Structure formats: structure tokens, C-alpha cells
XYZ file of C-alpha atoms in Angstrom:
696
model
C -11.428 -2.149 31.167
C -12.592 -3.737 34.417
C -16.062 -3.139 35.873
C -14.514 -1.252 38.800
C -12.580 1.037 36.463
C -15.707 1.778 34.415
C -17.625 2.761 37.583
C -14.671 4.873 38.709
C -14.539 6.667 35.365
C -18.297 7.327 35.350
C -18.148 8.775 38.879
C -15.293 11.057 37.905
C -17.181 12.241 34.817
C -20.237 13.203 36.841
C -18.096 14.953 39.421
C -16.472 17.015 36.661
C -17.755 20.308 35.364
C -17.008 19.251 31.778
C -18.562 16.141 30.244
C -15.883 14.675 27.991
C -17.155 13.570 24.585
C -15.609 10.120 24.357
C -16.878 9.471 20.839
C -14.897 12.395 19.442
C -11.564 11.205 20.834
C -9.499 9.737 18.043
C -6.101 9.187 16.540
C -4.384 6.557 14.442
C -1.376 6.381 12.125
C -3.135 7.068 8.822
C -2.118 10.176 6.821
C -4.874 12.141 8.564
C -3.183 11.879 11.927
C 0.496 11.329 11.131
C 2.419 13.319 8.521
C 4.172 11.695 6.817
C 2.490 8.418 7.761
C 5.512 6.459 6.519
C 8.453 8.756 7.247
C 11.965 8.244 5.978
C 14.767 8.095 8.502
C 15.520 11.679 9.469
C 12.147 13.137 8.488
C 10.185 15.523 10.655
C 6.971 13.859 11.847
C 3.763 15.577 12.954
C 1.305 13.623 15.108
C -2.291 14.754 15.703
C -5.040 13.926 18.164
C -8.721 14.798 17.859
C -11.230 15.868 20.515
C -14.670 17.456 20.349
C -14.682 21.223 19.865
C -13.700 23.051 23.083
C -14.230 19.851 25.065
C -10.807 19.053 26.539
C -8.410 21.020 28.698
C -5.422 19.536 26.900
C -3.789 16.449 25.418
C -0.393 14.944 26.219
C 1.516 12.540 24.062
C 3.383 10.037 26.219
C 6.699 8.561 25.046
C 8.297 6.288 27.603
C 7.694 8.058 30.909
C 7.668 11.538 29.401
C 4.375 13.418 29.106
C 4.668 16.085 26.404
C 1.845 18.623 26.033
C 0.449 18.895 22.511
C -0.572 22.194 20.917
C -4.132 23.036 19.916
C -3.386 23.603 16.239
C -6.732 23.525 14.442
C -10.427 23.932 15.171
C -13.330 22.981 12.933
C -17.047 23.195 13.486
C -16.947 19.784 15.175
C -13.425 19.008 16.369
C -10.277 20.354 17.949
C -6.981 18.957 16.667
C -3.929 18.861 18.897
C -0.563 18.318 17.274
C 3.116 17.965 17.992
C 6.115 17.894 15.669
C 9.148 15.671 16.161
C 12.209 16.736 14.211
C 14.770 14.499 12.531
C 13.223 11.194 13.643
C 15.694 8.311 13.376
C 14.320 5.662 15.714
C 10.981 4.009 16.397
C 8.359 6.148 18.081
C 6.100 4.328 20.560
C 3.450 6.491 22.149
C -0.041 6.893 23.534
C -2.138 9.879 24.584
C -3.593 11.239 27.803
C -6.598 13.545 27.471
C -7.256 16.031 30.289
C -10.726 17.321 31.063
C -11.243 19.020 34.416
C -10.281 16.311 36.959
C -10.587 13.465 34.440
C -7.557 11.972 32.675
C -8.210 9.433 29.924
C -5.649 7.141 28.279
C -6.010 6.628 24.526
C -4.030 3.958 22.616
C -4.487 1.428 19.798
C -7.514 -0.079 21.545
C -9.107 3.315 22.074
C -10.115 4.702 25.471
C -8.635 2.980 28.531
C -8.340 3.754 32.213
C -4.849 2.304 32.586
C -1.692 2.218 30.503
C -0.836 -0.950 28.568
C 2.255 -0.514 26.408
C 1.384 -3.581 24.332
C -1.099 -1.335 22.562
C 1.033 1.759 22.004
C 0.960 3.441 18.626
C 4.145 2.845 16.640
C 5.959 4.644 13.842
C 9.123 3.147 12.341
C 11.108 5.561 10.156
C 12.107 3.878 6.917
C 9.358 1.222 7.021
C 7.189 1.595 3.944
C 4.689 -0.761 2.400
C 3.811 -0.357 -1.277
C 1.209 2.327 -1.852
C -0.296 0.347 -4.733
C -1.198 -2.462 -2.299
C -3.023 -0.326 0.270
C -6.633 -1.349 -0.134
C -5.920 -3.022 -3.484
C -8.305 -5.740 -4.673
C -6.377 -9.023 -4.966
C -7.463 -12.214 -6.716
C -5.959 -15.564 -5.702
C -5.554 -18.224 -8.392
C -4.871 -21.914 -7.798
C -3.592 -22.315 -11.329
C -4.457 -25.956 -12.101
C -8.130 -25.260 -11.353
C -8.654 -21.814 -12.914
C -8.603 -22.128 -16.716
C -7.058 -24.512 -19.242
C -5.715 -22.303 -22.002
C -3.279 -24.769 -23.578
C -4.135 -28.459 -23.684
C -0.760 -29.374 -25.198
C 0.950 -28.894 -21.817
C -1.521 -30.975 -19.781
C -0.095 -33.570 -17.403
C -0.729 -36.970 -18.967
C -2.130 -39.957 -17.124
C 0.824 -42.176 -16.268
C 3.371 -39.485 -17.070
C 5.103 -40.082 -13.717
C 4.448 -41.318 -10.205
C 3.751 -39.085 -7.232
C 3.387 -40.285 -3.607
C 3.288 -43.877 -4.810
C 0.623 -43.482 -7.488
C 0.705 -42.621 -11.159
C -0.632 -39.134 -11.847
C -3.899 -38.665 -13.718
C -5.228 -36.122 -16.167
C -8.846 -35.298 -15.300
C -10.802 -34.833 -18.525
C -14.033 -33.723 -16.845
C -13.361 -30.095 -15.872
C -16.364 -30.065 -13.532
C -15.394 -33.195 -11.602
C -15.316 -32.750 -7.814
C -11.776 -33.297 -6.391
C -10.996 -36.712 -4.949
C -10.175 -37.046 -1.260
C -6.616 -37.933 -2.356
C -6.217 -35.259 -4.975
C -2.580 -34.107 -5.173
C -1.795 -36.278 -8.218
C -4.882 -35.264 -10.222
C -4.444 -32.534 -12.822
C -7.243 -30.578 -14.503
C -5.012 -28.639 -16.905
C -5.251 -25.042 -15.711
C -2.202 -23.063 -16.805
C -0.699 -19.606 -17.328
C -2.198 -19.297 -20.787
C -5.565 -19.777 -19.128
C -4.779 -16.966 -16.688
C -3.714 -14.758 -19.578
C -6.924 -15.551 -21.450
C -8.955 -14.329 -18.460
C -7.071 -11.095 -17.709
C -9.818 -8.999 -19.290
C -12.406 -10.772 -17.128
C -10.355 -9.961 -14.026
C -9.871 -6.359 -15.120
C -13.605 -5.974 -15.705
C -14.266 -7.433 -12.262
C -12.088 -4.702 -10.741
C -9.064 -6.820 -9.766
C -5.832 -4.912 -9.205
C -3.424 -7.712 -8.255
C -3.201 -11.457 -8.874
C -1.705 -13.800 -6.297
C -0.688 -17.093 -7.920
C -0.298 -20.245 -5.868
C 3.123 -21.792 -6.656
C 3.987 -22.091 -10.341
C 7.593 -23.334 -10.253
C 8.462 -26.851 -11.433
C 6.838 -29.348 -9.062
C 5.246 -32.800 -9.274
C 2.041 -31.968 -7.348
C -0.974 -29.967 -8.480
C -0.511 -27.566 -5.558
C 3.246 -27.165 -6.182
C 4.198 -26.490 -2.579
C 6.960 -29.086 -3.071
C 9.245 -27.130 -5.376
C 11.404 -29.078 -7.802
C 13.251 -26.149 -9.400
C 13.045 -22.534 -8.190
C 14.637 -21.196 -11.369
C 11.907 -22.204 -13.782
C 8.151 -22.105 -14.284
C 6.652 -25.583 -14.570
C 6.224 -26.376 -18.301
C 2.861 -27.974 -17.452
C 1.793 -24.414 -16.606
C 3.956 -22.870 -19.311
C 5.139 -24.153 -22.667
C 6.249 -27.610 -23.811
C 8.190 -27.209 -27.030
C 10.113 -30.469 -26.775
C 7.931 -33.440 -25.891
C 9.796 -36.724 -26.152
C 9.913 -39.963 -24.169
C 7.467 -42.502 -22.843
C 4.811 -42.713 -20.178
C 5.303 -45.090 -17.278
C 4.237 -48.656 -17.903
C 1.063 -49.576 -16.043
C 1.649 -50.251 -12.327
C 5.250 -48.980 -12.493
C 6.153 -46.171 -10.080
C 9.879 -45.880 -10.780
C 10.350 -42.341 -12.077
C 13.704 -43.136 -13.638
C 11.524 -44.706 -16.344
C 9.316 -41.591 -16.660
C 11.190 -40.348 -19.715
C 8.313 -38.182 -20.957
C 8.185 -36.319 -17.650
C 11.964 -36.050 -17.465
C 12.042 -34.431 -20.888
C 9.202 -32.070 -20.107
C 10.587 -30.697 -16.817
C 14.375 -30.891 -17.248
C 14.920 -29.929 -20.887
C 16.065 -26.313 -20.981
C 14.055 -25.580 -24.123
C 10.815 -26.220 -22.204
C 12.010 -24.415 -19.094
C 13.136 -21.302 -20.938
C 9.976 -21.213 -23.046
C 7.900 -21.414 -19.870
C 9.815 -18.559 -18.284
C 9.266 -16.473 -21.414
C 5.530 -17.154 -21.274
C 5.423 -16.083 -17.658
C 7.245 -12.842 -18.485
C 4.601 -12.250 -21.161
C 1.807 -12.904 -18.653
C 3.223 -10.351 -16.235
C 3.635 -7.840 -19.064
C 0.036 -8.353 -20.191
C -1.190 -7.978 -16.609
C 0.804 -4.791 -16.160
C -0.698 -3.367 -19.370
C -4.029 -3.693 -17.577
C -2.650 -2.167 -14.349
C -2.803 -5.559 -12.620
C 0.084 -6.593 -10.357
C 1.323 -10.189 -10.086
C 2.436 -11.837 -6.826
C 4.350 -15.128 -6.665
C 4.169 -17.809 -3.972
C 7.580 -18.534 -2.444
C 8.028 -21.851 -0.643
C 11.420 -21.468 1.027
C 11.008 -23.388 4.293
C 11.092 -26.705 2.447
C 11.323 -27.963 -1.104
C 10.194 -31.267 -2.618
C 11.796 -34.698 -2.787
C 11.827 -34.279 -6.590
C 13.980 -31.146 -6.197
C 17.121 -31.109 -8.310
C 19.202 -30.430 -5.187
C 18.027 -33.670 -3.553
C 16.843 -35.744 -6.532
C 15.310 -38.592 -4.561
C 13.460 -39.678 -7.717
C 16.731 -39.599 -9.746
C 15.113 -37.508 -12.438
C 18.273 -35.465 -12.927
C 20.781 -38.206 -12.157
C 21.700 -39.126 -15.733
C 21.572 -35.585 -17.132
C 25.026 -34.010 -17.590
C 23.471 -30.530 -17.389
C 22.703 -31.038 -13.682
C 24.869 -31.730 -10.625
C 24.315 -34.853 -8.563
C 21.590 -34.555 -5.930
C 22.299 -34.868 -2.215
C 20.138 -37.990 -1.892
C 22.214 -39.709 -4.549
C 25.741 -38.693 -3.632
C 27.644 -37.665 -0.516
C 29.768 -35.503 -2.819
C 26.795 -33.521 -4.093
C 27.372 -29.743 -4.080
C 23.947 -29.531 -2.452
C 24.655 -31.831 0.486
C 24.710 -28.939 2.965
C 21.248 -27.812 1.740
C 19.702 -30.602 3.841
C 20.244 -31.965 7.338
C 21.001 -35.698 7.199
C 20.724 -37.750 10.380
C 22.854 -40.604 9.046
C 26.190 -39.433 7.643
C 27.090 -42.878 6.284
C 23.954 -43.899 4.392
C 24.948 -42.907 0.857
C 24.073 -43.631 -1.850
C 20.286 -43.127 -1.542
C 20.432 -41.420 1.840
C 16.864 -41.013 3.026
C 17.742 -39.753 6.505
C 17.179 -36.079 5.644
C 14.833 -34.012 7.818
C 11.378 -33.493 6.385
C 9.018 -30.672 7.309
C 6.675 -32.132 9.944
C 8.276 -35.494 9.141
C 7.119 -35.600 5.500
C 9.840 -37.129 3.326
C 8.202 -35.536 0.266
C 8.906 -32.096 1.840
C 12.620 -31.977 2.784
C 13.326 -29.076 5.115
C 15.987 -26.677 3.876
C 19.056 -26.337 6.089
C 20.011 -22.667 5.864
C 21.965 -22.483 9.096
C 24.626 -24.859 7.768
C 24.668 -23.654 4.171
C 25.574 -20.114 3.234
C 25.403 -21.276 -0.379
C 21.713 -22.166 0.044
C 21.026 -18.850 1.754
C 22.645 -16.944 -1.089
C 20.818 -19.014 -3.699
C 17.390 -18.178 -2.277
C 18.340 -14.509 -1.979
C 19.144 -14.656 -5.690
C 15.757 -16.280 -6.362
C 14.033 -13.559 -4.331
C 15.643 -10.891 -6.506
C 15.352 -12.751 -9.810
C 11.591 -12.879 -10.128
C 10.916 -9.263 -9.134
C 13.543 -8.047 -11.626
C 13.509 -7.810 -15.448
C 12.471 -9.614 -17.551
C 9.856 -11.002 -15.118
C 9.110 -7.889 -13.050
C 6.824 -9.536 -10.514
C 5.351 -7.326 -7.852
C 6.167 -9.323 -4.753
C 6.157 -12.565 -2.842
C 3.675 -14.428 -0.717
C 5.773 -16.542 1.690
C 4.580 -20.027 2.622
C 4.790 -21.074 6.319
C 7.238 -18.229 6.785
C 7.583 -18.463 10.570
C 8.701 -22.103 10.252
C 11.771 -21.389 8.143
C 15.061 -22.319 9.774
C 15.740 -24.275 12.939
C 15.671 -21.342 15.368
C 13.699 -18.151 15.847
C 16.929 -16.171 15.806
C 17.903 -17.479 12.384
C 14.362 -17.085 11.075
C 14.472 -13.342 11.756
C 17.948 -13.035 10.248
C 16.818 -14.780 7.071
C 13.763 -12.603 6.554
C 15.766 -9.430 7.172
C 18.182 -10.559 4.482
C 15.332 -11.523 2.180
C 13.641 -8.140 2.579
C 16.894 -6.343 1.813
C 17.468 -8.511 -1.271
C 13.955 -8.140 -2.704
C 13.582 -4.435 -1.949
C 16.995 -3.698 -3.471
C 15.756 -5.230 -6.724
C 12.234 -3.799 -6.618
C 11.412 -1.331 -3.823
C 7.691 -1.538 -4.671
C 7.537 -5.331 -4.323
C 5.336 -6.541 -1.481
C 6.511 -9.178 1.011
C 3.445 -10.923 2.381
C 3.712 -13.926 4.692
C 1.439 -16.780 5.614
C 1.178 -16.672 9.386
C -1.254 -17.746 12.092
C -1.168 -16.123 15.507
C 0.705 -13.007 16.564
C 2.894 -11.650 13.711
C 4.228 -8.679 15.659
C 7.846 -9.872 15.792
C 8.050 -9.939 11.989
C 6.166 -6.698 11.297
C 8.679 -4.281 12.756
C 9.804 -2.761 9.465
C 12.766 -5.059 8.820
C 11.176 -8.307 7.631
C 7.687 -8.818 6.199
C 5.418 -6.062 4.934
C 2.286 -7.869 6.084
C 0.518 -11.236 6.374
C -2.464 -13.240 5.224
C -4.946 -11.786 7.661
C -6.596 -14.633 9.528
C -6.792 -13.206 13.059
C -7.944 -9.696 12.173
C -10.211 -10.630 9.300
C -11.111 -14.166 8.165
C -11.716 -15.721 11.560
C -13.736 -12.955 13.286
C -16.131 -12.357 10.383
C -16.546 -16.102 9.825
C -17.520 -16.668 13.456
C -19.844 -13.647 13.502
C -21.768 -14.429 10.308
C -21.661 -18.242 10.237
C -20.559 -19.575 13.635
C -18.344 -21.999 11.713
C -14.579 -22.399 12.051
C -12.586 -21.609 8.886
C -12.017 -25.301 8.068
C -15.702 -26.097 8.733
C -14.458 -28.351 11.535
C -16.416 -26.768 14.384
C -19.634 -24.857 14.997
C -19.831 -22.350 17.855
C -23.292 -20.982 18.466
C -21.916 -18.708 21.185
C -19.746 -16.928 18.580
C -22.504 -16.595 15.958
C -23.729 -13.007 15.994
C -21.630 -12.243 19.073
C -20.667 -8.612 18.464
C -18.648 -8.292 21.676
C -16.535 -11.327 20.780
C -16.101 -9.993 17.254
C -14.993 -6.536 18.379
C -12.707 -7.804 21.116
C -11.037 -10.331 18.856
C -10.600 -8.166 15.813
C -9.366 -5.116 17.741
C -6.845 -7.224 19.625
C -5.438 -8.811 16.472
C -5.421 -5.492 14.624
C -3.249 -4.084 17.387
C -0.479 -6.508 16.338
C -0.056 -4.572 13.093
C 1.396 -1.198 12.397
C -1.075 0.649 10.232
C 0.935 0.394 7.017
C 1.023 -3.399 7.476
C -2.679 -3.590 8.274
C -3.726 -1.631 5.202
C -1.945 -4.047 2.834
C -2.893 -7.244 4.706
C -4.521 -9.972 2.630
C -8.185 -10.073 3.686
C -9.657 -13.344 2.423
C -12.956 -15.076 3.100
C -11.719 -18.341 1.532
C -8.483 -19.784 0.185
C -6.811 -23.030 -0.860
C -6.246 -24.192 2.740
C -9.753 -23.632 4.147
C -13.356 -24.282 3.273
C -15.179 -21.982 0.907
C -16.998 -19.214 2.753
C -20.224 -19.927 0.874
C -20.172 -23.451 2.273
C -19.671 -22.101 5.797
C -22.980 -20.245 5.442
C -24.805 -23.590 5.785
C -23.612 -23.736 9.443
C -22.536 -27.357 8.981
C -19.415 -29.183 10.078
C -17.738 -31.586 7.711
C -15.063 -32.555 5.225
C -15.328 -34.214 1.847
C -14.064 -37.529 3.216
C -16.558 -37.570 6.101
C -19.815 -36.187 4.690
C -19.219 -36.101 0.933
C -18.952 -33.239 -1.512
C -22.635 -32.595 -2.174
C -23.368 -31.484 1.396
C -20.978 -28.559 0.867
C -23.506 -27.173 -1.642
C -26.622 -27.714 0.451
C -28.504 -25.012 2.366
C -25.934 -22.335 1.596
C -27.022 -18.734 2.065
C -25.912 -16.397 -0.713
C -27.035 -13.349 1.211
C -24.701 -14.159 4.117
C -21.966 -14.452 1.488
C -22.900 -11.026 0.106
C -22.899 -9.575 3.627
C -19.405 -10.982 4.168
C -18.207 -9.464 0.904
C -19.670 -6.107 1.969
C -17.547 -6.369 5.096
C -14.519 -7.463 3.053
C -14.741 -4.498 0.688
C -15.133 -1.916 3.448
C -12.671 -3.161 6.084
C -9.020 -1.990 6.297
C -6.709 -4.125 4.184
C -6.468 -5.605 0.701
C -9.711 -7.510 -0.046
C -8.676 -10.778 -1.704
C -11.079 -12.921 -3.710
C -10.281 -16.617 -3.918
C -10.934 -17.631 -7.517
C -14.511 -18.783 -7.992
C -15.867 -17.285 -4.776
C -17.328 -14.539 -6.938
C -18.968 -17.207 -9.135
C -20.649 -19.178 -6.342
C -18.154 -22.023 -5.846
C -18.665 -24.157 -2.741
C -16.404 -26.700 -1.091
C -15.179 -28.139 2.183
C -11.589 -27.565 3.218
C -8.588 -28.760 1.153
C -8.860 -30.552 -1.262
C -12.537 -29.718 -1.833
C -11.872 -25.976 -1.724
C -9.791 -26.470 -4.878
C -12.705 -27.116 -7.213
C -12.424 -25.726 -10.727
C -13.743 -22.334 -11.764
C -17.223 -23.000 -13.211
C -16.790 -21.497 -16.676
C -20.111 -21.675 -18.504
C -22.249 -22.101 -15.403
C -21.143 -19.276 -13.153
C -23.465 -17.548 -10.697
C -23.764 -14.350 -12.741
C -25.679 -12.494 -10.042
C -22.865 -13.134 -7.573
C -20.307 -11.963 -10.142
C -22.350 -8.806 -10.759
C -22.510 -8.177 -7.017
C -18.735 -8.492 -6.674
C -18.207 -6.163 -9.605
C -20.594 -3.565 -8.179
C -19.199 -3.613 -4.666
C -15.599 -3.573 -5.914
C -16.652 -0.475 -7.845
C -17.792 1.127 -4.583
C -14.557 0.085 -2.880
C -12.467 1.587 -5.664
C -14.493 4.798 -5.747
C -13.809 5.915 -2.164
C -10.363 6.693 -0.830
C -11.801 6.249 2.658
C -12.235 2.525 1.931
C -8.585 2.174 0.952
C -6.646 4.285 3.416
C -9.250 5.934 5.624
C -9.460 5.659 9.389
C -11.727 3.108 11.070
C -14.198 3.725 13.877
C -16.857 1.444 15.379
C -20.217 3.201 15.515
C -22.593 0.687 17.067
C -22.803 -2.967 18.008
C -25.309 -5.309 19.582
C -26.317 -8.937 19.194
C -26.108 -9.832 15.487
C -25.439 -6.232 14.477
C -22.261 -4.330 13.648
C -21.778 -0.819 12.387
C -18.536 0.986 11.689
C -17.247 3.912 9.699
C -14.308 4.661 7.440
C -13.349 8.293 6.996
C -10.882 10.860 5.737
C -11.111 14.640 5.951
C -13.093 14.560 2.682
C -15.187 11.372 2.838
C -17.203 9.352 5.296
C -18.568 5.847 4.792
C -20.881 4.095 7.263
C -21.488 0.338 7.088
C -24.296 -1.535 8.831
C -24.450 -5.337 9.035
C -27.617 -6.744 10.585
C -27.573 -10.548 10.660
C -30.598 -10.756 12.950
C -34.011 -12.049 11.884
C -35.778 -8.749 12.568
C -35.436 -5.237 11.209
C -33.602 -2.879 13.520
C -33.665 0.894 13.826
C -30.339 2.255 14.998
C -28.926 5.703 15.542
C -25.404 6.131 14.182
C -23.279 8.914 15.613
C -21.804 9.797 12.237
C -20.595 13.098 13.706
C -17.684 10.959 14.940
C -16.795 10.445 11.257
C -16.824 14.198 10.640
C -20.372 14.402 9.206
C -22.101 17.654 10.157
C -25.681 18.004 11.271
C -28.259 18.317 8.462
C -25.911 16.734 5.917
C -27.220 14.053 3.580
C -25.806 10.547 3.581
C -26.604 8.392 0.576
C -27.097 4.652 0.675
C -25.192 3.181 -2.271
C -25.736 -0.537 -1.638
C -28.161 -2.786 0.183
C -28.045 -6.574 0.209
C -30.674 -8.654 1.954
C -32.401 -12.003 1.620
C -34.227 -10.825 -1.534
C -31.054 -9.912 -3.421
C -29.122 -6.674 -3.627
C -29.746 -3.211 -4.984
C -27.635 -0.214 -5.940
C -30.681 2.065 -5.861
C -29.828 5.052 -3.733
C -31.648 6.227 -0.662
C -30.855 9.566 0.992
C -31.053 10.176 4.710
C -30.487 13.432 6.596
C -28.314 13.630 9.691
C -30.491 15.094 12.447
C -29.438 15.883 15.989
C -25.976 14.696 14.952
C -27.117 11.135 14.276
C -28.092 9.145 11.208
C -31.209 7.111 11.927
C -31.099 3.941 9.868
C -33.550 1.089 9.558
C -31.402 -1.984 8.911
C -33.537 -4.717 7.350
C -33.162 -8.212 8.746
C -30.244 -10.176 7.306
C -28.807 -7.199 5.477
C -25.719 -5.142 4.864
C -25.852 -1.538 3.740
C -23.323 1.139 2.865
C -23.892 4.885 3.317
C -21.547 7.561 1.964
C -21.032 11.285 2.313
C -18.590 13.765 0.814
C -17.448 16.098 3.586
């Protein structure tokens, strides 16, 4: 809102006979204010808007150019609720509200109270668009498998087993070794048996879903260069047939890597690995833990059986010739070759961002490829594997045109949801995801813009790769609120509430390292500096935000145990079994317990309560619960008055503090405060986060 518009609104308020209570005005698309919040096509839909009791002359809902008066349908001791029912809804509803009070008319949309209409921020309801209920507010745990736990040493990659990017791969025997700057060919031995061995640990922590970085056959430790989409990599699974030789020293010709060829192409190993994975999913499900796979469908790897640049499959009669090897390959159309006369050994295929190790898949010219990946999408969410969804790597890059990209993801959604309607489709995406979150493609995204980036800037002033420090963003509550509200407006609510809210992941620096306010990478400043001058309390404050903000809080393995690290590859350090930070683990367990205890923290509405330099306060609420969160990152204690009446908390009610973290540690000892004169007066200690709750 411009300065002129603010002055204009204030003048109109004072010239009115009724003072409109702006703090009471509220609506969103949670079940409190839309019933049903995720309607089927043809359902009747009721939409509600809230004002202070007897404070407004009326409320209109505006659809297109039509202003439709809403009916005053309910009054409580604090609020009036206006509602309107739309029958037999078949198409998208886009709307905002206009509140009338004497001569004052106020626009209310996704950003809250505005003077003017901006349809970019309309509320939206799409009949038929549902995201899985199990994922709304669920606690996820991301595992980079090679670095989590080695449960089966017999499947470890062997030093000299094969060559990758011009160097022989290495088995790292020292589990605690810091990753090298060139790390993709180093293997620590983490595997699916290791994940299975730690399921009880994850259950005890409070985890409800596991997201696995890629686990299909691949030559790299990160496995974003898929070799075979049909099978789990035996180095993560089971090796039951282990024949052949290692490469001779200094030899990089993988046609001689007979040990590797046996391990990753023999069907006995591949089928045994798939069976182990099915067992892992079954064991996770017995503990009420979901399992999400990483799908890399924009590109594959140069080792892939469809291309076979390394000629790993070339002499095996069980496999067709790869497109690199033969112009007559059945997979030739899977790739776009620039030179149509260069066979055999045609290296003119397009690589993603020019990388010849990452051949880009050519869907537009290959219906067969399209159909194959649709089959893969269905396969892994169906019996006997029964996975619970897909995380989609660089999803907006897939295809050679935006038009085809949207077609592909519509087809993919239809394929996956037909096999498992409760499977989540979660995409990696930076920037504005709005075009893909319209109910026909992705369910949601990895939430950088409306989570990771704003809280990182506010609490640390450091960019998510630790590449830049911005003192003007550190503690800047206005920047935080403006940024996060804008990015949140790109989501429909059912997408927002299942979005992956991470503080760290495999592509960025560890959040604990960002708390040292330093800029660097492992190759420029060394690994040790990532551990220096870190602030565990800032980390705890960030986790308090993570566990109380809308979305699915997602822990990157080891964050809960105090792991540090610069951006990739340093962020891929091993989990520190045997020397974990047990206090940090206990904190995560306790705050996850709070998160899981209150429905308001899973699906409740969100409302900012107060903000100033280095301080944020917001509330989550339903009709039955209210939660107030205060984050004070300043160096002095602050007394603030929170208008918790806006969360539905009556005067003289007690709110109980259930968690406080500050520079001395954290406590679950309760403190009770009474709401007086409709406000909760809180003393927020310096460098602290606190959570207050109330049953309504």
C-alpha cells in the first residue's frame, strides 16, 4: 500500500462513525473458512469471512466484476462470521472480499488488507485439486543415502571398481572423513539396510515421512545421473552375485570394469535390490512412516542403458544396444543428436547445461520415452513397492518448451494419481511456481522462496549457499514479512500446507554453518571454518520457526545431530553416529512433539501478530486451538503486547508457554500468562524463541 493510500485510509477511518477493527478481519482457504477446503468437482462450497463483533456494516465477496453480499451467519463473543454458499462448483473460484464500514470500504485478499484491487493475490479454490492429507504438516526427513548409515558392507563400492568422470572411484574407509572438493566418485557405504536399521531412531524422533535422494542404479554417489530407472542400485541394495575384476591401476575404460558390470547389470542383483527396497517401505509403513522417491526425469546419465556411452551393456544379450553405440538403437529417439552421421560412438547428444555426463531426455520426439517414464511413475507407487510419492528434480527444466513441460507434468500427475491417489508430487523449483500449482500438475514444491530463504536472511544474514552476507537483511522484519507473504501468495493453501520446508539440504550449506555469518566454500576457505563460531541457539530458533510455520517441516539428515558444512559437496558429510549432539537431537524430538500435538500447527490458519527490528511474532489457530510464537533475535530483552484476541483467545484466558530456547539452552518448563485487556504481555528474552498455546 502506498503512503498516500495509507493516509487516505486513516482520514476516512477518522471521518467514519465506526472504527473498523482491522486486526479482526480474516479469511483464508483452510477448513475454518472454506468448507470443504478441497472440494470435489460438483460440490457445494461455503466460504466465510471474519470481522470483529458488530463492527462491520457488511461484507461482499467479489468474483470477477460481481460483488455478492455475504450473509451474517454466526456471532461469537469476539467475532462475526459472514458466509456464502456456492452450489455445484465445477470451475475455479477466484475471489477477494470488500468489507463495508460506514463510508469505509476495505479490500481483503491473500496479502491481507489493501486499498486497491490486485487480482494476482486473489484467493483460489480449484474443485478436484487435492493434496494428500497425510502430508499436511507432516514431519519429513531427507536422507542422502551414501552418507546416512552403512548397514551392509558387502555392497560397498570398491576402490577401482569402475571409472567415473575420468577417475577411478574410491571407497572411503574413514566414515568421519570430510568430503573432498571433487567428491562425486567417493563412496562412504551408506545404503538401504542402513536406513532400515535406523527406522526406530527416526520414529522416536517423530519423523512421519522419509525423502530419499535418488536410489536407482547410477555411477555417482548422488545418483542424479540415472543409469536404470527400473532398478534400485545394488550398491544401496543387495549384491548376491559378485563376479569379475576391478579396473587395472590407471585404466579408465569401463568395458574392462567387469566387477561393476556384474554388480549393476546382473538381474539377480537388481531384483534382490528391488526386493530389499520393498521390504524397507513395508517396514517404514509398519511404523507409520511414508517413503518418497527422487525422480530425475529431465536428464539421465551417460552410463544409462538407453545411451550406454560407457558400453557397460553393449556385450550383454539381455539389453538392447544403446543410442550412443548404434544408430539402430531402439532408444535413439530418447536423445537429441546434433550429428546424424556420427555413429558408432555418437557423442553429439544434447547434455543438460552442456554436461555430457547428463544427457537431456528428448520427450517431444519420443512418445516411447514419454510412455516409459509414465510407467516408471506408476511402478514405484504401486505394489509391491508402494511408495508414497515423488520428489521431482529440476522439474521446470524438463522438455524443450514450456508448453511441453506442462503437458508432461499433467500426464505424470494423471499416471501417478491413478496408481496411488494419496501419492504426493513434490517438485524442486526456484522462483514462482504458480503455473504448475493449478491443480493439474504438481502438488507442491521444495519451499525456498516462502521458507528457507526468508528465515535464513532474517536469522543469519547469509545466503543459502553461504555465498553472500547481507547485513541489511539480517533481522529485517519488514523484508522478511514482505518476501514471505509474496511468495506464499503463489501457492494455493493445499499446496502451501504440504510444501517441503527445509533449513538445509544436499544442494545448500548446512543451516548451522550459516549461523557463523561467514561466506565461503570448502574449496576456498576449507572445511574447518564451517564448524567455527556457529550458534546453536540460532539453529534452535530456526527449528522453532520450522516446526510452527505452515508446511511440512523437513529435517536434512544430521541437522538434528549438529552437522555443519558449506554448500555441496561439504553439506553431504556423514551422519555422526557415536558422536552426535544429543542435546540438539533432544531439542528436535521435543519440538517435533509440540508440532505433532497441535492441529493448529499442521492445518491451522496463520496470522502475523507483531514485528519490529530483529523480532517476529505470529499465530496459528483453529476454532479450538491457538498458538503464538515469538522470535527475538535482538541482543536485548523485549516486552511486547500480542493481540491474541485476533487468534480467538478471549480476555482473562490463560496461555501457557510450552517451549523457550535462548543462549543458555532450552526448556520445556511451562509458564502461564493471563490475557488482560485483550492482549498477552510477553517478555521475550534476548536471542530467544518461545511458543505459547491455548485451548479455546
